[in-house]
Amino acid sequence: MSTSALTRHVHVLAPAGERHDEILTPAALDFLGHLAAAFGTRRNDLMRERRRQVLRLASGSPLDFPMVTSAIRADPSWRVAPPAPGLSDRRVEITGPPDRRMTVNALNSGAAVWMADFEDATAPTWNNVISGQLNLLDAIERRIDFTTPEGKEYRLGGQLATIVVRPRGWHLDEEHLEYDGRPVPAALVDFGLYFFHCAQRQIDAGQGPYFYLPKLENRYEARLWNDIFVTAQELLGIPRGTVRATVLIETITAAFEMEEILYELREHSSGLNAGRWDYLFSVIKTFGHRTDFLLPDRAKVTMTAPFMRAYTELLVRTCHKRGAHAIGGMAAQVPDKDPAAHEAALAKVRLDKEREAEDGFDGSWVAHPALVPVCREVFDDVLGERPHQLDRTRDDVEVTAADLLSVRRISGPPTMEGVRTNVAVALRYFAAWLRGQGAVALYGLMEDAATAEIARVQIWQWLRHRVIDRETVLGLLDDEAAALGAAYPWADVQAARTLFERTALAAELPLFFTPDAYARHLVRRTEARA
């Protein structure tokens, strides 16, 4: 695409960084400007509709499968696009932020797919965002090898995982890029920069530009993404249908529109994924005012809970009915130096992956390379030489709206240990996130923003229903803040504590902790320089 083909210009409002000019080229910024001009208003309208939906459901409107789209669900003839090169066998997928070390480790891990995560696993500092794009470009060009100051070498091997990029959600802006006097939606930034620089390179390498789409709430948001894909392909002269996207079903409203989401993206779709913590986070945000949706300790809400079983079984049935991959949830365990603890963690992972494989999932997620072998072994046992099990249509599954909403069957008050754990995890994650770290090892698990979200909204829900009192939470917060400061002298304990109080103890629940925290702490704007 020539730079004269577009007249839409984006201004950079951030300090220049090393090699940033390789990503923020005039042509790339014009490409972003075209996307912002074409789709920014629709994105803003959809965000307003999200807020209206919150109010409708809070006022008692029922949540059900949409009647207006019943013909789409009843039509047996349509299918999504066939698997694209590099996405036919997805039995093990590893996730993590696109920092340099993780990029090499993930690509070398033996997983079939690496989800390069600009969303929950990346604290969106400007350097993280642009260096992540550079790392992906360097990986595709096979020039990412490096040696740390301690002498540890990182080199790409021969058989690499397929790269799938997860951009930030629709609710976030990128305050360092401005179009027409407004920040560019962060999702367009992450998608657009990767697509502009890497789409053709990936095609030339025998694969393509592939994406994970987070936090969609309905079919209209999927339609917006599909239109973006069509426009982006047209602008760069890439054949329509080259893009592939897997949607994370991690909101309760999206669970009622799985088929519609696949339908809207069908020429670009490669499946759906079950995202556990964000899904529970969404349930509380949507129905936290209701006593029959009072969740107990996080540890007690497993994937075998009836409403979670309904969600995952419906996802597999929906995907396989339409020829799409169904990808399971995250195994977040990290290696433990204690052999017994390590074996116990692997046993939990194995049990979780066995359930998913037996239910019909075509693959699943892990957060650490050490978990790739056990996940692969489980899916090898079920799949054998087959790349997937799309032939398992799960016609035996029948899920009603009541099944998806049957939280009351496990509802109940928390334990004091559950309250303390949520306070400790949220506070520690916030402290790391504020320093620019989005993936954090806490208590044997690799946690990202979704964990902090479910932890802080559970505190909010328990306070709202008076199953715990504010004084108790504040006392625990004092204890955990002191422990955090003692263990990590670098931590800005006061900033982390204030963030917790604003997002967990407020009368009105903030829908996400990230937008306000980002604007307050991570934005470093300068005068426009482009």
Coordinates of C-alpha atoms in Angstrom, one line a residue:
M1 CA 0.0 0.0 0.0
S2 CA 1.4 3.4 -0.9
T3 CA 1.4 6.2 1.6
S4 CA -0.6 8.3 -0.8
A5 CA -3.4 5.8 -0.8
L6 CA -4.6 7.1 2.6
T7 CA -5.0 10.6 4.0
R8 CA -5.9 9.5 7.5
H9 CA -3.1 10.5 9.9
V10 CA -2.5 9.4 13.5
H11 CA -0.4 11.5 15.8
V12 CA 2.1 9.9 18.2
L13 CA 1.9 11.4 21.7
A14 CA 4.6 9.4 23.3
P15 CA 8.4 9.6 23.7
A16 CA 10.4 8.0 21.0
G17 CA 11.9 4.7 21.9
E18 CA 14.6 2.4 20.5
R19 CA 13.5 1.1 17.1
H20 CA 10.0 2.4 17.5
D21 CA 10.3 4.1 14.1
E22 CA 10.3 0.6 12.5
I23 CA 6.8 0.1 13.7
L24 CA 5.4 3.6 13.7
T25 CA 6.1 4.3 10.1
P26 CA 4.1 7.0 8.2
A27 CA 2.3 4.3 6.2
A28 CA 1.5 2.2 9.3
L29 CA 0.1 5.3 11.1
D30 CA -2.0 6.2 8.0
F31 CA -3.3 2.6 8.0
L32 CA -4.3 3.0 11.7
G33 CA -6.0 6.3 10.8
H34 CA -8.1 4.7 8.1
L35 CA -9.3 2.0 10.6
A36 CA -10.0 4.6 13.2
A37 CA -11.9 6.8 10.8
A38 CA -13.9 3.9 9.4
F39 CA -14.7 2.1 12.7
G40 CA -14.1 4.4 15.7
T41 CA -17.7 5.7 15.8
R42 CA -19.2 2.2 15.6
R43 CA -16.9 1.0 18.4
N44 CA -18.0 4.0 20.6
D45 CA -21.7 3.2 19.9
L46 CA -21.2 -0.4 20.9
M47 CA -19.5 0.7 24.2
R48 CA -22.6 2.8 24.9
E49 CA -24.8 -0.2 24.1
R50 CA -22.8 -2.2 26.6
R51 CA -23.6 0.3 29.3
R52 CA -27.3 0.2 28.4
Q53 CA -27.3 -3.6 28.5
V54 CA -25.8 -3.5 32.0
L55 CA -28.7 -1.2 33.1
R56 CA -31.3 -3.4 31.4
L57 CA -30.1 -6.6 33.1
A58 CA -29.7 -4.8 36.5
S59 CA -33.3 -3.7 36.2
G60 CA -34.6 -7.3 35.8
S61 CA -34.7 -7.8 32.0
P62 CA -34.3 -11.5 31.3
L63 CA -31.2 -12.9 29.5
D64 CA -32.0 -15.5 26.9
F65 CA -31.1 -16.7 23.5
P66 CA -32.2 -14.0 21.0
M67 CA -35.4 -14.7 19.3
V68 CA -34.5 -12.5 16.4
T69 CA -31.6 -14.8 15.4
S70 CA -33.4 -18.1 15.9
A71 CA -33.3 -18.7 12.1
I72 CA -29.4 -18.6 12.2
R73 CA -29.3 -21.1 15.0
A74 CA -31.9 -23.3 13.2
D75 CA -30.2 -23.3 9.8
P76 CA -28.1 -26.4 9.5
S77 CA -26.4 -25.4 6.3
W78 CA -23.8 -22.8 7.2
R79 CA -20.2 -23.5 8.3
V80 CA -17.2 -21.4 9.2
A81 CA -14.2 -21.2 7.0
P82 CA -12.0 -24.4 6.9
P83 CA -8.9 -24.4 9.1
A84 CA -6.1 -22.2 7.8
P85 CA -2.5 -23.3 7.5
G86 CA -1.0 -23.7 10.9
L87 CA -4.4 -23.9 12.6
S88 CA -5.6 -27.4 11.8
D89 CA -4.0 -29.1 14.8
R90 CA -4.4 -26.9 18.0
R91 CA -4.1 -29.6 20.7
V92 CA -1.8 -27.4 22.8
E93 CA -1.7 -23.6 22.9
I94 CA 0.6 -21.6 25.1
T95 CA -0.2 -18.0 26.1
G96 CA 1.9 -15.1 27.3
P97 CA 3.0 -11.6 26.7
P98 CA 5.0 -10.7 23.6
D99 CA 8.2 -9.8 25.5
R100 CA 11.4 -10.9 24.0
R101 CA 12.1 -13.9 26.4
M102 CA 8.5 -15.2 26.2
T103 CA 8.4 -14.9 22.5
V104 CA 11.4 -17.2 22.1
N105 CA 10.3 -19.6 24.8
A106 CA 6.7 -19.8 23.6
L107 CA 7.7 -20.4 19.9
N108 CA 10.1 -23.1 21.0
S109 CA 7.8 -24.7 23.6
G110 CA 6.5 -27.5 21.4
A111 CA 2.9 -26.1 21.5
A112 CA 1.0 -25.9 18.3
V113 CA 0.0 -22.3 18.8
W114 CA 1.3 -19.3 20.8
M115 CA -1.2 -16.7 21.7
A116 CA 0.8 -13.5 21.8
D117 CA -1.2 -11.6 24.4
F118 CA -1.4 -7.8 24.2
E119 CA -4.4 -7.9 26.5
D120 CA -4.7 -9.5 30.0
A121 CA -1.0 -10.7 30.1
T122 CA 0.4 -7.3 29.1
A123 CA 0.4 -4.1 31.2
P124 CA -0.1 -1.6 28.4
T125 CA 2.8 0.7 28.9
W126 CA 3.8 2.3 25.6
N127 CA 7.1 0.5 25.6
N128 CA 5.3 -2.9 26.2
V129 CA 2.9 -2.2 23.3
I130 CA 5.5 -1.2 20.7
S131 CA 8.3 -3.6 21.8
G132 CA 5.8 -6.4 21.6
Q133 CA 5.1 -5.5 18.0
L134 CA 8.9 -5.4 17.3
N135 CA 9.3 -8.8 18.9
L136 CA 6.7 -10.3 16.7
L137 CA 8.2 -8.8 13.6
D138 CA 11.7 -10.0 14.7
A139 CA 10.3 -13.5 15.3
I140 CA 8.8 -13.7 11.9
E141 CA 12.0 -12.5 10.4
R142 CA 13.9 -15.0 12.6
R143 CA 16.2 -12.3 14.1
I144 CA 15.0 -12.4 17.7
D145 CA 17.9 -14.4 19.1
F146 CA 19.6 -12.7 22.0
T147 CA 21.8 -13.2 25.1
T148 CA 20.9 -11.8 28.5
P149 CA 23.5 -9.8 30.6
E150 CA 23.7 -13.0 32.8
G151 CA 24.9 -14.9 29.7
K152 CA 21.7 -16.9 29.0
E153 CA 21.1 -17.5 25.3
Y154 CA 17.7 -17.4 23.6
R155 CA 17.6 -18.9 20.1
L156 CA 14.7 -19.9 17.9
G157 CA 14.6 -23.6 17.0
G158 CA 13.3 -25.3 13.9
Q159 CA 9.7 -26.2 14.6
L160 CA 7.9 -23.1 15.9
A161 CA 4.4 -22.5 17.2
T162 CA 1.9 -20.7 15.0
I163 CA 1.5 -17.1 16.2
V164 CA -2.0 -15.9 17.1
V165 CA -2.2 -12.3 18.4
R166 CA -4.7 -11.2 21.0
P167 CA -5.3 -7.4 20.8
R168 CA -6.7 -5.5 23.7
G169 CA -10.4 -5.4 24.3
W170 CA -12.9 -2.8 22.9
H171 CA -13.2 -1.1 26.2
L172 CA -9.6 0.3 26.1
D173 CA -8.1 3.3 24.4
E174 CA -4.5 3.8 23.4
E175 CA -3.8 7.2 24.9
H176 CA -0.4 7.6 23.1
L177 CA -2.0 7.6 19.6
E178 CA -4.5 10.2 18.6
Y179 CA -6.8 10.5 15.5
D180 CA -9.1 13.5 15.0
G181 CA -8.5 14.7 18.5
R182 CA -9.4 11.4 20.2
P183 CA -7.4 8.3 21.4
V184 CA -7.3 5.4 18.9
P185 CA -9.1 2.3 20.2
A186 CA -6.4 0.0 21.6
A187 CA -7.9 -3.0 19.8
L188 CA -7.3 -1.2 16.4
V189 CA -3.8 -0.3 17.4
D190 CA -2.7 -3.9 18.3
F191 CA -4.5 -5.4 15.4
G192 CA -3.6 -2.8 12.9
L193 CA 0.2 -2.6 13.6
Y194 CA 0.6 -6.3 13.6
F195 CA -1.6 -6.7 10.4
F196 CA 0.2 -3.9 8.6
H197 CA 3.7 -5.2 9.3
C198 CA 3.2 -9.0 9.5
A199 CA 0.2 -10.1 7.5
Q200 CA 2.0 -10.5 4.2
R201 CA 5.1 -11.8 5.9
Q202 CA 3.1 -14.6 7.6
I203 CA 1.4 -15.4 4.3
D204 CA 4.8 -15.7 2.6
A205 CA 5.9 -18.0 5.4
G206 CA 3.0 -20.3 4.7
Q207 CA 0.6 -19.2 7.4
G208 CA -1.4 -16.0 7.9
P209 CA -2.6 -13.2 10.1
Y210 CA -4.4 -14.9 13.0
F211 CA -6.1 -13.4 16.0
Y212 CA -7.8 -14.1 19.3
L213 CA -10.7 -11.7 20.0
P214 CA -11.3 -10.9 23.7
K215 CA -14.3 -9.9 25.8
L216 CA -16.9 -9.7 23.0
E217 CA -20.4 -9.4 24.4
N218 CA -22.6 -9.9 21.4
R219 CA -22.9 -10.5 17.7
Y220 CA -22.7 -6.9 16.8
E221 CA -19.2 -6.7 18.2
A222 CA -18.2 -9.8 16.2
R223 CA -19.7 -8.1 13.1
L224 CA -17.5 -5.0 13.7
W225 CA -14.4 -7.2 13.8
N226 CA -15.4 -9.0 10.6
D227 CA -15.9 -5.6 8.8
I228 CA -12.5 -4.5 10.1
F229 CA -10.9 -7.7 8.7
V230 CA -12.6 -7.1 5.3
T231 CA -11.4 -3.5 5.1
A232 CA -7.8 -4.3 6.3
Q233 CA -7.5 -7.0 3.7
E234 CA -8.8 -4.7 0.9
L235 CA -6.4 -1.9 1.9
L236 CA -3.3 -4.1 1.8
G237 CA -4.4 -6.2 -1.2
I238 CA -4.7 -9.4 0.8
P239 CA -7.3 -11.9 -0.3
R240 CA -10.6 -11.7 1.6
G241 CA -10.9 -14.6 4.0
T242 CA -7.1 -14.9 4.8
V243 CA -7.6 -13.6 8.3
R244 CA -8.6 -16.1 11.0
A245 CA -10.0 -15.2 14.4
T246 CA -10.9 -17.3 17.5
V247 CA -13.3 -15.6 19.8
L248 CA -13.0 -16.0 23.6
I249 CA -16.4 -16.6 25.1
E250 CA -15.6 -15.0 28.4
T251 CA -18.8 -12.9 29.0
I252 CA -22.2 -14.2 30.0
T253 CA -24.0 -12.3 27.3
A254 CA -21.7 -13.8 24.6
A255 CA -22.5 -17.3 25.9
F256 CA -26.1 -16.7 24.7
E257 CA -24.9 -15.7 21.2
M258 CA -22.1 -18.3 20.4
E259 CA -23.7 -19.3 17.1
E260 CA -24.4 -15.8 16.1
I261 CA -20.8 -14.8 16.8
L262 CA -19.5 -17.6 14.6
Y263 CA -22.0 -16.7 11.9
E264 CA -20.9 -13.0 11.8
L265 CA -17.2 -14.1 11.5
R266 CA -17.8 -17.2 9.5
E267 CA -15.5 -16.3 6.6
H268 CA -12.8 -15.5 9.1
S269 CA -13.6 -17.7 12.0
S270 CA -11.4 -20.4 13.4
G271 CA -13.3 -21.3 16.6
L272 CA -14.2 -20.3 20.2
N273 CA -12.3 -20.5 23.5
A274 CA -13.6 -21.0 27.0
G275 CA -12.1 -18.3 29.3
R276 CA -12.8 -19.2 32.9
W277 CA -11.9 -16.2 35.1
D278 CA -13.2 -13.6 32.8
Y279 CA -16.4 -15.5 32.4
L280 CA -17.0 -15.6 36.2
F281 CA -16.0 -11.9 36.3
S282 CA -18.7 -11.2 33.8
V283 CA -21.3 -13.2 35.7
I284 CA -20.6 -11.1 38.8
K285 CA -20.6 -7.8 36.9
T286 CA -23.9 -8.7 35.3
F287 CA -25.8 -10.2 38.2
G288 CA -23.7 -9.2 41.3
H289 CA -26.8 -7.4 42.7
R290 CA -28.7 -10.7 43.0
T291 CA -28.4 -12.9 46.0
D292 CA -28.9 -16.1 43.9
F293 CA -25.6 -15.2 42.0
L294 CA -23.5 -15.0 45.2
L295 CA -20.4 -16.9 44.4
P296 CA -18.3 -18.7 47.1
D297 CA -14.4 -18.8 47.2
R298 CA -12.8 -18.7 43.7
A299 CA -11.2 -22.1 44.4
K300 CA -14.7 -23.7 44.9
V301 CA -16.0 -22.5 41.5
T302 CA -14.5 -25.2 39.3
M303 CA -15.2 -26.2 35.7
T304 CA -17.4 -29.0 37.1
A305 CA -19.9 -26.5 38.5
P306 CA -23.2 -27.1 36.7
F307 CA -23.4 -23.6 35.1
M308 CA -19.8 -23.9 34.0
R309 CA -20.4 -27.4 32.6
A310 CA -23.4 -26.0 30.7
Y311 CA -21.2 -23.2 29.2
T312 CA -18.4 -25.4 28.1
E313 CA -20.5 -28.2 26.7
L314 CA -22.6 -25.7 24.7
L315 CA -19.4 -24.2 23.4
V316 CA -18.1 -27.6 22.1
R317 CA -21.5 -28.4 20.6
T318 CA -21.8 -25.0 18.9
C319 CA -18.3 -25.1 17.5
H320 CA -18.5 -28.6 16.1
K321 CA -21.9 -28.1 14.6
R322 CA -20.4 -25.3 12.5
G323 CA -17.0 -26.8 11.7
A324 CA -15.1 -24.6 14.2
H325 CA -12.4 -25.6 16.7
A326 CA -13.3 -25.6 20.4
I327 CA -10.4 -24.6 22.6
G328 CA -10.3 -25.2 26.3
G329 CA -9.3 -23.0 29.2
M330 CA -6.1 -22.1 30.9
A331 CA -3.8 -24.3 33.0
A332 CA -2.0 -21.6 34.9
Q333 CA 0.3 -23.8 37.1
V334 CA 4.0 -22.9 37.1
P335 CA 6.8 -25.3 38.0
D336 CA 7.5 -25.8 41.7
K337 CA 11.0 -26.5 43.1
D338 CA 9.5 -29.0 45.5
P339 CA 9.1 -32.3 43.6
A340 CA 5.9 -33.3 45.4
A341 CA 4.3 -30.0 44.9
H342 CA 5.3 -30.1 41.2
E343 CA 3.8 -33.5 40.7
A344 CA 0.6 -32.5 42.5
A345 CA 0.3 -29.5 40.2
L346 CA 0.8 -31.7 37.1
A347 CA -1.9 -34.1 38.3
K348 CA -4.4 -31.2 38.5
V349 CA -3.5 -30.1 35.0
R350 CA -3.8 -33.6 33.7
L351 CA -7.3 -34.1 35.3
D352 CA -8.5 -30.8 33.9
K353 CA -7.2 -31.5 30.4
E354 CA -8.6 -35.1 30.4
R355 CA -12.1 -33.6 31.1
E356 CA -11.7 -31.2 28.3
A357 CA -10.5 -33.8 25.8
E358 CA -13.2 -36.2 26.7
D359 CA -15.8 -33.5 26.4
G360 CA -14.8 -32.9 22.8
F361 CA -12.4 -29.9 23.0
D362 CA -9.9 -29.9 20.2
G363 CA -7.1 -28.4 22.3
S364 CA -6.4 -26.3 25.3
W365 CA -4.3 -23.6 26.9
V366 CA -1.2 -23.7 29.2
A367 CA 0.6 -20.8 30.7
H368 CA 4.1 -22.3 31.0
P369 CA 6.3 -24.4 28.6
A370 CA 6.6 -27.1 31.4
L371 CA 2.9 -27.9 31.0
V372 CA 3.0 -28.5 27.2
P373 CA 4.0 -32.2 27.5
V374 CA 1.2 -33.2 29.8
C375 CA -1.4 -31.3 27.8
R376 CA -0.1 -32.8 24.6
E377 CA -0.1 -36.3 26.1
V378 CA -3.7 -36.0 27.2
F379 CA -4.9 -34.8 23.8
D380 CA -2.7 -37.3 22.0
D381 CA -4.5 -40.1 23.9
V382 CA -7.9 -38.9 22.6
L383 CA -7.0 -37.5 19.2
G384 CA -4.3 -40.0 18.1
E385 CA -3.2 -39.0 14.6
R386 CA -6.3 -36.8 14.0
P387 CA -5.7 -33.0 14.1
H388 CA -9.0 -32.4 15.9
Q389 CA -12.3 -34.0 16.8
L390 CA -14.7 -31.8 14.9
D391 CA -16.6 -35.0 14.0
R392 CA -17.8 -35.2 17.7
T393 CA -20.9 -33.0 17.2
R394 CA -22.2 -33.5 20.8
D395 CA -25.8 -33.8 19.7
D396 CA -26.5 -35.2 23.1
V397 CA -26.0 -31.7 24.6
E398 CA -29.0 -29.6 25.3
V399 CA -28.4 -26.4 27.2
T400 CA -31.2 -24.0 28.3
A401 CA -30.9 -20.4 29.4
A402 CA -31.7 -21.6 32.9
D403 CA -28.7 -24.0 32.7
L404 CA -26.3 -21.2 31.9
L405 CA -27.7 -19.1 34.8
S406 CA -27.9 -21.8 37.4
V407 CA -25.3 -20.2 39.7
R408 CA -27.6 -20.7 42.7
R409 CA -26.7 -24.4 42.7
I410 CA -23.2 -23.5 44.1
S411 CA -23.9 -20.1 45.5
G412 CA -22.9 -19.3 49.1
P413 CA -20.8 -17.1 51.3
P414 CA -17.0 -17.1 51.3
T415 CA -14.6 -18.4 53.9
M416 CA -12.2 -15.9 55.6
E417 CA -9.3 -17.6 53.8
G418 CA -11.1 -17.0 50.5
V419 CA -11.5 -13.3 51.3
R420 CA -7.8 -13.0 52.3
T421 CA -6.6 -14.8 49.2
N422 CA -8.6 -12.4 46.9
V423 CA -7.2 -9.4 48.8
A424 CA -3.6 -10.7 48.6
V425 CA -3.8 -11.7 44.9
A426 CA -5.4 -8.5 43.7
L427 CA -3.0 -6.3 45.7
R428 CA 0.1 -8.2 44.5
Y429 CA -1.1 -8.2 40.9
F430 CA -1.9 -4.5 41.0
A431 CA 1.6 -3.7 42.3
A432 CA 3.2 -5.7 39.5
W433 CA 0.9 -4.3 36.8
L434 CA 1.6 -0.7 37.8
R435 CA 5.3 -1.5 37.2
G436 CA 4.6 -2.7 33.7
Q437 CA 4.3 -6.5 34.4
G438 CA 1.1 -8.1 33.1
A439 CA 1.8 -11.8 33.7
V440 CA 2.7 -12.5 37.4
A441 CA 3.5 -15.8 39.2
L442 CA 1.5 -15.8 42.4
Y443 CA 1.1 -18.7 44.8
G444 CA 2.1 -21.3 42.2
L445 CA 0.0 -19.9 39.4
M446 CA 0.8 -17.6 36.4
E447 CA -1.9 -14.9 36.8
D448 CA -3.0 -12.1 34.5
A449 CA -5.5 -9.3 34.7
A450 CA -8.5 -11.7 34.6
T451 CA -7.4 -13.0 38.0
A452 CA -7.3 -9.6 39.6
E453 CA -10.6 -8.8 38.1
I454 CA -12.4 -11.8 39.5
A455 CA -10.6 -11.3 42.9
R456 CA -11.7 -7.7 43.3
V457 CA -15.3 -8.1 42.0
Q458 CA -15.8 -11.0 44.4
I459 CA -14.8 -8.7 47.3
W460 CA -17.2 -6.1 46.0
Q461 CA -20.0 -8.7 45.7
W462 CA -19.5 -10.0 49.2
L463 CA -19.5 -6.5 50.6
R464 CA -22.7 -5.6 48.7
H465 CA -24.5 -8.6 50.2
R466 CA -23.0 -8.0 53.6
V467 CA -21.6 -11.5 54.0
I468 CA -18.4 -9.7 55.0
D469 CA -17.9 -6.3 56.4
R470 CA -15.8 -3.4 55.2
E471 CA -13.8 -3.3 58.5
T472 CA -12.7 -6.9 58.0
V473 CA -11.6 -6.2 54.4
L474 CA -9.7 -3.1 55.4
G475 CA -7.9 -5.1 58.2
L476 CA -6.9 -7.7 55.7
L477 CA -5.8 -5.0 53.3
D478 CA -3.6 -3.5 56.0
D479 CA -2.0 -6.9 56.7
E480 CA -1.4 -7.7 53.0
A481 CA -0.1 -4.3 52.2
A482 CA 2.5 -4.6 55.0
A483 CA 3.4 -8.1 53.7
L484 CA 3.7 -6.9 50.1
G485 CA 6.0 -4.0 51.2
A486 CA 8.2 -6.3 53.2
A487 CA 8.5 -8.9 50.5
Y488 CA 8.9 -6.5 47.5
P489 CA 10.6 -3.2 48.5
W490 CA 10.2 -2.0 44.9
A491 CA 6.4 -2.1 45.1
D492 CA 4.4 1.1 45.1
V493 CA 2.2 -0.3 47.9
Q494 CA 0.1 2.9 48.3
A495 CA -0.7 3.1 44.6
A496 CA -1.7 -0.6 44.6
R497 CA -3.8 -0.2 47.7
T498 CA -5.6 2.9 46.3
L499 CA -6.3 1.0 43.1
F500 CA -7.8 -1.8 45.2
E501 CA -10.0 0.6 47.2
R502 CA -11.2 2.4 44.0
T503 CA -12.1 -0.8 42.2
A504 CA -13.2 -3.2 45.0
L505 CA -14.6 -1.1 47.8
A506 CA -16.5 1.6 45.8
A507 CA -20.3 1.7 46.0
E508 CA -20.6 1.4 42.2
L509 CA -18.5 -1.4 40.6
P510 CA -16.1 -0.2 37.9
L511 CA -16.6 -2.5 34.9
F512 CA -12.9 -2.9 34.5
F513 CA -9.9 -1.9 36.6
T514 CA -7.7 -1.3 33.6
P515 CA -9.0 1.9 31.9
D516 CA -8.7 4.2 34.9
A517 CA -5.5 2.6 36.2
Y518 CA -4.0 2.9 32.8
A519 CA -4.9 6.6 32.4
R520 CA -3.7 7.4 35.9
H521 CA -0.4 5.5 36.0
L522 CA 0.8 4.2 32.7
V523 CA 0.2 7.0 30.2
R524 CA 3.3 9.1 29.4
R525 CA 2.2 11.6 26.7
T526 CA 4.3 14.3 25.1
E527 CA 3.5 16.8 22.3
A528 CA 2.5 15.2 19.0
R529 CA 5.6 14.2 17.0
A530 CA 4.1 12.6 14.0

